[in-house]
mmCIF file of C-alpha atoms in Angstrom:
data_model
loop_
_atom_site.group_PDB
_atom_site.id
_atom_site.type_symbol
_atom_site.label_atom_id
_atom_site.label_comp_id
_atom_site.label_asym_id
_atom_site.label_seq_id
_atom_site.Cartn_x
_atom_site.Cartn_y
_atom_site.Cartn_z
ATOM 1 C CA UNK A 28 -9.173 -32.765 -0.818
ATOM 2 C CA UNK A 29 -8.493 -29.533 1.080
ATOM 3 C CA UNK A 30 -8.731 -26.154 -0.614
ATOM 4 C CA UNK A 31 -4.942 -25.783 -0.346
ATOM 5 C CA UNK A 32 -4.389 -29.097 -2.093
ATOM 6 C CA UNK A 33 -6.876 -28.154 -4.805
ATOM 7 C CA UNK A 34 -5.128 -24.835 -5.504
ATOM 8 C CA UNK A 35 -1.750 -26.601 -5.460
ATOM 9 C CA UNK A 36 -2.906 -29.187 -7.998
ATOM 10 C CA UNK A 37 -4.434 -26.512 -10.219
ATOM 11 C CA UNK A 38 -1.141 -24.627 -10.388
ATOM 12 C CA UNK A 39 1.074 -27.679 -10.871
ATOM 13 C CA UNK A 40 -1.135 -29.559 -13.345
ATOM 14 C CA UNK A 41 -2.984 -26.840 -15.250
ATOM 15 C CA UNK A 42 -0.924 -23.665 -14.799
ATOM 16 C CA UNK A 43 -3.299 -21.402 -12.874
ATOM 17 C CA UNK A 44 -4.711 -21.309 -9.352
ATOM 18 C CA UNK A 45 -8.353 -21.524 -10.496
ATOM 19 C CA UNK A 46 -8.011 -24.701 -12.530
ATOM 20 C CA UNK A 47 -9.350 -22.875 -15.587
ATOM 21 C CA UNK A 48 -8.641 -24.622 -18.858
ATOM 22 C CA UNK A 49 -5.878 -22.817 -20.719
ATOM 23 C CA UNK A 50 -3.592 -23.317 -23.664
ATOM 24 C CA UNK A 51 0.085 -22.671 -23.051
ATOM 25 C CA UNK A 52 1.392 -21.974 -26.540
ATOM 26 C CA UNK A 53 4.966 -20.807 -27.019
ATOM 27 C CA UNK A 54 5.030 -18.302 -29.891
ATOM 28 C CA UNK A 55 8.852 -18.496 -29.838
ATOM 29 C CA UNK A 56 9.060 -14.695 -30.189
ATOM 30 C CA UNK A 57 11.195 -12.128 -28.356
ATOM 31 C CA UNK A 58 9.212 -10.118 -25.784
ATOM 32 C CA UNK A 59 11.526 -7.771 -23.919
ATOM 33 C CA UNK A 60 8.740 -5.993 -21.980
ATOM 34 C CA UNK A 61 5.750 -8.016 -20.827
ATOM 35 C CA UNK A 62 2.594 -7.317 -18.889
ATOM 36 C CA UNK A 63 2.135 -10.259 -16.529
ATOM 37 C CA UNK A 64 -1.626 -10.529 -16.173
ATOM 38 C CA UNK A 65 -1.905 -13.004 -13.293
ATOM 39 C CA UNK A 66 -4.475 -15.718 -12.667
ATOM 40 C CA UNK A 67 -7.360 -13.637 -11.332
ATOM 41 C CA UNK A 68 -7.274 -11.015 -14.086
ATOM 42 C CA UNK A 69 -6.996 -13.646 -16.805
ATOM 43 C CA UNK A 70 -9.633 -16.063 -15.592
ATOM 44 C CA UNK A 71 -12.035 -14.083 -13.408
ATOM 45 C CA UNK A 72 -11.813 -10.322 -14.141
ATOM 46 C CA UNK A 73 -10.614 -9.915 -17.714
ATOM 47 C CA UNK A 74 -11.919 -6.340 -17.882
ATOM 48 C CA UNK A 75 -9.102 -5.323 -15.528
ATOM 49 C CA UNK A 76 -6.590 -6.297 -18.200
ATOM 50 C CA UNK A 77 -8.452 -4.099 -20.670
ATOM 51 C CA UNK A 78 -8.368 -1.158 -18.247
ATOM 52 C CA UNK A 79 -4.646 -1.349 -17.504
ATOM 53 C CA UNK A 80 -3.872 -1.971 -21.181
ATOM 54 C CA UNK A 81 -5.730 1.186 -22.209
ATOM 55 C CA UNK A 82 -3.947 3.192 -19.502
ATOM 56 C CA UNK A 83 -0.517 1.963 -20.598
ATOM 57 C CA UNK A 84 -1.338 2.712 -24.230
ATOM 58 C CA UNK A 85 -2.391 6.260 -23.295
ATOM 59 C CA UNK A 86 1.063 6.683 -21.740
ATOM 60 C CA UNK A 87 2.724 5.285 -24.897
ATOM 61 C CA UNK A 88 4.189 2.372 -22.937
ATOM 62 C CA UNK A 89 4.935 -0.577 -25.192
ATOM 63 C CA UNK A 90 4.572 -4.121 -23.902
ATOM 64 C CA UNK A 91 3.590 -7.639 -24.924
ATOM 65 C CA UNK A 92 1.717 -10.537 -23.371
ATOM 66 C CA UNK A 93 3.332 -13.941 -23.135
ATOM 67 C CA UNK A 94 1.151 -16.446 -24.980
ATOM 68 C CA UNK A 95 2.553 -19.099 -22.645
ATOM 69 C CA UNK A 96 2.068 -17.163 -19.393
ATOM 70 C CA UNK A 97 1.386 -19.335 -16.361
ATOM 71 C CA UNK A 98 0.943 -18.786 -12.620
ATOM 72 C CA UNK A 99 3.764 -17.018 -10.774
ATOM 73 C CA UNK A 100 3.390 -19.531 -7.917
ATOM 74 C CA UNK A 101 2.891 -17.079 -5.059
ATOM 75 C CA UNK A 102 0.016 -19.121 -3.621
ATOM 76 C CA UNK A 103 2.298 -22.140 -3.267
ATOM 77 C CA UNK A 104 4.724 -20.190 -1.104
ATOM 78 C CA UNK A 105 1.929 -18.667 0.983
ATOM 79 C CA UNK A 106 0.403 -22.076 1.649
ATOM 80 C CA UNK A 107 3.716 -23.662 2.611
ATOM 81 C CA UNK A 108 4.526 -25.595 -0.575
ATOM 82 C CA UNK A 109 7.961 -24.011 -0.872
ATOM 83 C CA UNK A 110 9.656 -26.738 -2.921
ATOM 84 C CA UNK A 111 6.818 -26.787 -5.436
ATOM 85 C CA UNK A 112 6.946 -23.002 -5.551
ATOM 86 C CA UNK A 113 10.626 -23.199 -6.433
ATOM 87 C CA UNK A 114 9.795 -25.530 -9.325
ATOM 88 C CA UNK A 115 7.338 -22.984 -10.711
ATOM 89 C CA UNK A 116 9.914 -20.214 -10.309
ATOM 90 C CA UNK A 117 12.534 -22.245 -12.156
ATOM 91 C CA UNK A 118 10.150 -23.074 -15.018
ATOM 92 C CA UNK A 119 9.048 -19.449 -15.389
ATOM 93 C CA UNK A 120 12.605 -18.099 -15.265
ATOM 94 C CA UNK A 121 13.552 -20.444 -18.122
ATOM 95 C CA UNK A 122 10.507 -19.223 -20.027
ATOM 96 C CA UNK A 123 11.370 -15.546 -19.449
ATOM 97 C CA UNK A 124 14.924 -16.092 -20.603
ATOM 98 C CA UNK A 125 13.783 -17.973 -23.701
ATOM 99 C CA UNK A 126 11.662 -14.963 -24.655
ATOM 100 C CA UNK A 127 14.496 -12.581 -23.702
ATOM 101 C CA UNK A 128 12.261 -10.779 -21.206
ATOM 102 C CA UNK A 129 13.996 -7.721 -19.714
ATOM 103 C CA UNK A 130 11.101 -6.038 -17.897
ATOM 104 C CA UNK A 131 8.025 -7.449 -16.195
ATOM 105 C CA UNK A 132 5.068 -5.151 -15.474
ATOM 106 C CA UNK A 133 2.634 -6.660 -12.998
ATOM 107 C CA UNK A 134 -1.007 -5.816 -12.369
ATOM 108 C CA UNK A 135 -1.262 -7.834 -9.173
ATOM 109 C CA UNK A 136 0.664 -6.833 -6.020
ATOM 110 C CA UNK A 137 0.810 -10.516 -5.081
ATOM 111 C CA UNK A 138 2.565 -11.343 -8.353
ATOM 112 C CA UNK A 139 4.910 -8.399 -7.824
ATOM 113 C CA UNK A 140 5.717 -9.681 -4.344
ATOM 114 C CA UNK A 141 6.367 -13.140 -5.769
ATOM 115 C CA UNK A 142 8.798 -11.878 -8.404
ATOM 116 C CA UNK A 143 10.515 -9.618 -5.887
ATOM 117 C CA UNK A 144 10.819 -12.074 -3.013
ATOM 118 C CA UNK A 145 11.225 -15.444 -4.711
ATOM 119 C CA UNK A 146 12.325 -14.961 -8.310
ATOM 120 C CA UNK A 147 15.023 -12.443 -7.368
ATOM 121 C CA UNK A 148 16.794 -15.266 -5.506
ATOM 122 C CA UNK A 149 17.078 -17.340 -8.670
ATOM 123 C CA UNK A 150 20.588 -17.048 -10.197
ATOM 124 C CA UNK A 151 19.216 -16.781 -13.765
ATOM 125 C CA UNK A 152 16.526 -14.183 -13.108
ATOM 126 C CA UNK A 153 17.634 -10.776 -14.382
ATOM 127 C CA UNK A 154 14.382 -8.958 -15.134
ATOM 128 C CA UNK A 155 13.483 -5.446 -14.018
ATOM 129 C CA UNK A 156 10.257 -5.522 -11.997
ATOM 130 C CA UNK A 157 7.641 -2.802 -12.340
ATOM 131 C CA UNK A 158 4.347 -2.597 -10.496
ATOM 132 C CA UNK A 159 1.951 -1.026 -13.002
ATOM 133 C CA UNK A 160 0.926 1.715 -10.573
ATOM 134 C CA UNK A 161 4.536 2.970 -10.538
ATOM 135 C CA UNK A 162 4.155 4.092 -14.152
ATOM 136 C CA UNK A 163 1.433 6.572 -13.151
ATOM 137 C CA UNK A 164 3.089 8.421 -10.286
ATOM 138 C CA UNK A 165 2.921 11.657 -12.298
ATOM 139 C CA UNK A 166 -0.867 11.454 -12.659
ATOM 140 C CA UNK A 167 -3.635 12.687 -10.370
ATOM 141 C CA UNK A 168 -7.222 11.493 -10.487
ATOM 142 C CA UNK A 169 -10.297 12.405 -8.460
ATOM 143 C CA UNK A 170 -11.550 9.832 -5.961
ATOM 144 C CA UNK A 171 -14.347 11.894 -4.423
ATOM 145 C CA UNK A 172 -16.928 9.675 -2.756
ATOM 146 C CA UNK A 173 -14.562 6.731 -2.449
ATOM 147 C CA UNK A 174 -12.320 5.195 0.187
ATOM 148 C CA UNK A 175 -9.180 3.272 -0.721
ATOM 149 C CA UNK A 176 -8.813 -0.389 0.092
ATOM 150 C CA UNK A 177 -5.126 -1.217 0.590
ATOM 151 C CA UNK A 178 -4.569 -4.909 -0.213
ATOM 152 C CA UNK A 179 -2.568 -7.083 2.169
ATOM 153 C CA UNK A 180 0.131 -7.471 -0.501
ATOM 154 C CA UNK A 181 0.176 -3.722 -1.176
ATOM 155 C CA UNK A 182 0.091 -2.049 2.235
ATOM 156 C CA UNK A 183 3.455 -0.405 1.601
ATOM 157 C CA UNK A 184 1.851 1.515 -1.289
ATOM 158 C CA UNK A 185 -0.683 3.339 0.861
ATOM 159 C CA UNK A 186 1.005 6.744 0.523
ATOM 160 C CA UNK A 187 1.770 6.226 -3.152
ATOM 161 C CA UNK A 188 -1.795 5.486 -4.176
ATOM 162 C CA UNK A 189 -3.080 8.470 -2.196
ATOM 163 C CA UNK A 190 -0.620 10.743 -3.991
ATOM 164 C CA UNK A 191 -2.299 9.677 -7.256
ATOM 165 C CA UNK A 192 -5.920 9.485 -6.119
ATOM 166 C CA UNK A 193 -7.003 12.780 -4.579
ATOM 167 C CA UNK A 194 -9.989 13.715 -2.425
ATOM 168 C CA UNK A 195 -10.119 10.442 -0.511
ATOM 169 C CA UNK A 196 -9.851 9.964 3.258
ATOM 170 C CA UNK A 197 -6.450 9.058 4.706
ATOM 171 C CA UNK A 198 -7.880 6.073 6.514
ATOM 172 C CA UNK A 199 -8.453 2.890 4.563
ATOM 173 C CA UNK A 200 -11.256 0.410 4.207
ATOM 174 C CA UNK A 201 -10.803 -2.822 6.163
ATOM 175 C CA UNK A 202 -7.494 -4.013 4.687
ATOM 176 C CA UNK A 203 -8.339 -7.703 4.176
ATOM 177 C CA UNK A 204 -10.881 -8.465 1.473
ATOM 178 C CA UNK A 205 -11.313 -12.046 2.664
ATOM 179 C CA UNK A 206 -9.583 -13.730 -0.295
ATOM 180 C CA UNK A 207 -6.149 -14.197 1.289
ATOM 181 C CA UNK A 208 -4.072 -17.353 0.665
ATOM 182 C CA UNK A 209 -7.025 -19.333 -0.629
ATOM 183 C CA UNK A 210 -9.456 -18.425 2.171
ATOM 184 C CA UNK A 211 -12.181 -17.933 -0.419
ATOM 185 C CA UNK A 212 -11.840 -21.552 -1.511
ATOM 186 C CA UNK A 213 -11.820 -22.753 2.089
ATOM 187 C CA UNK A 214 -14.661 -20.697 3.584
ATOM 188 C CA UNK A 215 -16.815 -18.639 1.247
ATOM 189 C CA UNK A 216 -19.049 -17.541 4.132
ATOM 190 C CA UNK A 217 -16.120 -16.087 6.087
ATOM 191 C CA UNK A 218 -14.878 -14.392 2.934
ATOM 192 C CA UNK A 219 -18.286 -12.796 2.401
ATOM 193 C CA UNK A 220 -18.437 -11.496 5.977
ATOM 194 C CA UNK A 221 -15.013 -9.894 5.690
ATOM 195 C CA UNK A 222 -15.870 -8.404 2.292
ATOM 196 C CA UNK A 223 -19.107 -6.952 3.640
ATOM 197 C CA UNK A 224 -17.145 -5.268 6.426
ATOM 198 C CA UNK A 225 -14.738 -3.801 3.880
ATOM 199 C CA UNK A 226 -17.675 -2.464 1.848
ATOM 200 C CA UNK A 227 -19.600 -1.085 4.836
ATOM 201 C CA UNK A 228 -18.634 2.556 4.181
ATOM 202 C CA UNK A 229 -18.019 4.595 1.027
ATOM 203 C CA UNK A 230 -17.414 3.133 -2.425
ATOM 204 C CA UNK A 231 -14.122 1.249 -2.434
ATOM 205 C CA UNK A 232 -11.146 1.636 -4.782
ATOM 206 C CA UNK A 233 -8.750 -1.307 -4.732
ATOM 207 C CA UNK A 234 -5.549 -2.039 -6.648
ATOM 208 C CA UNK A 235 -5.420 -5.815 -6.381
ATOM 209 C CA UNK A 236 -7.265 -8.026 -8.909
ATOM 210 C CA UNK A 237 -8.031 -10.719 -6.314
ATOM 211 C CA UNK A 238 -9.386 -8.118 -3.884
ATOM 212 C CA UNK A 239 -11.444 -6.578 -6.673
ATOM 213 C CA UNK A 240 -12.811 -9.985 -7.621
ATOM 214 C CA UNK A 241 -13.810 -10.743 -4.019
ATOM 215 C CA UNK A 242 -15.392 -7.365 -3.291
ATOM 216 C CA UNK A 243 -17.039 -6.986 -6.681
ATOM 217 C CA UNK A 244 -18.931 -10.242 -6.261
ATOM 218 C CA UNK A 245 -20.382 -9.013 -2.969
ATOM 219 C CA UNK A 246 -21.341 -5.527 -4.191
ATOM 220 C CA UNK A 247 -20.358 -4.422 -7.691
ATOM 221 C CA UNK A 248 -21.938 -0.982 -7.180
ATOM 222 C CA UNK A 249 -19.482 -0.171 -4.394
ATOM 223 C CA UNK A 250 -16.284 -1.582 -5.923
ATOM 224 C CA UNK A 251 -13.946 -0.119 -8.536
ATOM 225 C CA UNK A 252 -10.443 -0.995 -9.659
ATOM 226 C CA UNK A 253 -7.614 1.557 -9.635
ATOM 227 C CA UNK A 254 -7.022 1.272 -13.392
ATOM 228 C CA UNK A 255 -10.697 1.374 -14.268
ATOM 229 C CA UNK A 256 -10.952 4.729 -12.470
ATOM 230 C CA UNK A 257 -7.650 5.835 -14.006
ATOM 231 C CA UNK A 258 -8.829 4.945 -17.512
ATOM 232 C CA UNK A 259 -12.035 6.927 -17.023
ATOM 233 C CA UNK A 260 -10.098 10.096 -16.162
ATOM 234 C CA UNK A 261 -6.728 9.831 -17.924
#
């Protein structure tokens, strides 16, 4: 079985791209504003959820988690399984509407891209989309000694993140972390080489959970997440 097929089966059969065991329990409650955690944060880097949660609480932003959250399906579209991706979109839209979701805050730029590009085409999807970083545009934090890593899914946010994080160089660390579209599952050695290149300079700040997961495993001393740094200084 190829890595693409394995990821596909994990999403379709289990509900997340990693194949981690999970319980999808519908609490049957109304959740008008949700924080969509995403597969990597939930099953590989749970501390990132804690960091963004603390930051949102410090800003008095109210939100809920869906107890029955499942994968947004972005990997299916990226790997060419468009029809399966549409099935995931349809199932999630029904779930959002059942919970009366009005706003979705995303941690992951890949999830945000998925909701923006694929869910917005669904006739029953009427949720406002918010990338979590957007809620902190009025903040400024010190990034001295770091360089920013702009994720592939977040390149359009390069100026935005540098307006929040001060005292960092304008140039970015190597933009690809090596995780992209399941590459990590297909060639861990290639992923490591790319990650090492990204981490070859100053300490790296990234704002993508999958990028953080990839880089952190190679060198945790040189990798920090945007919201972890934000939480330390906010």
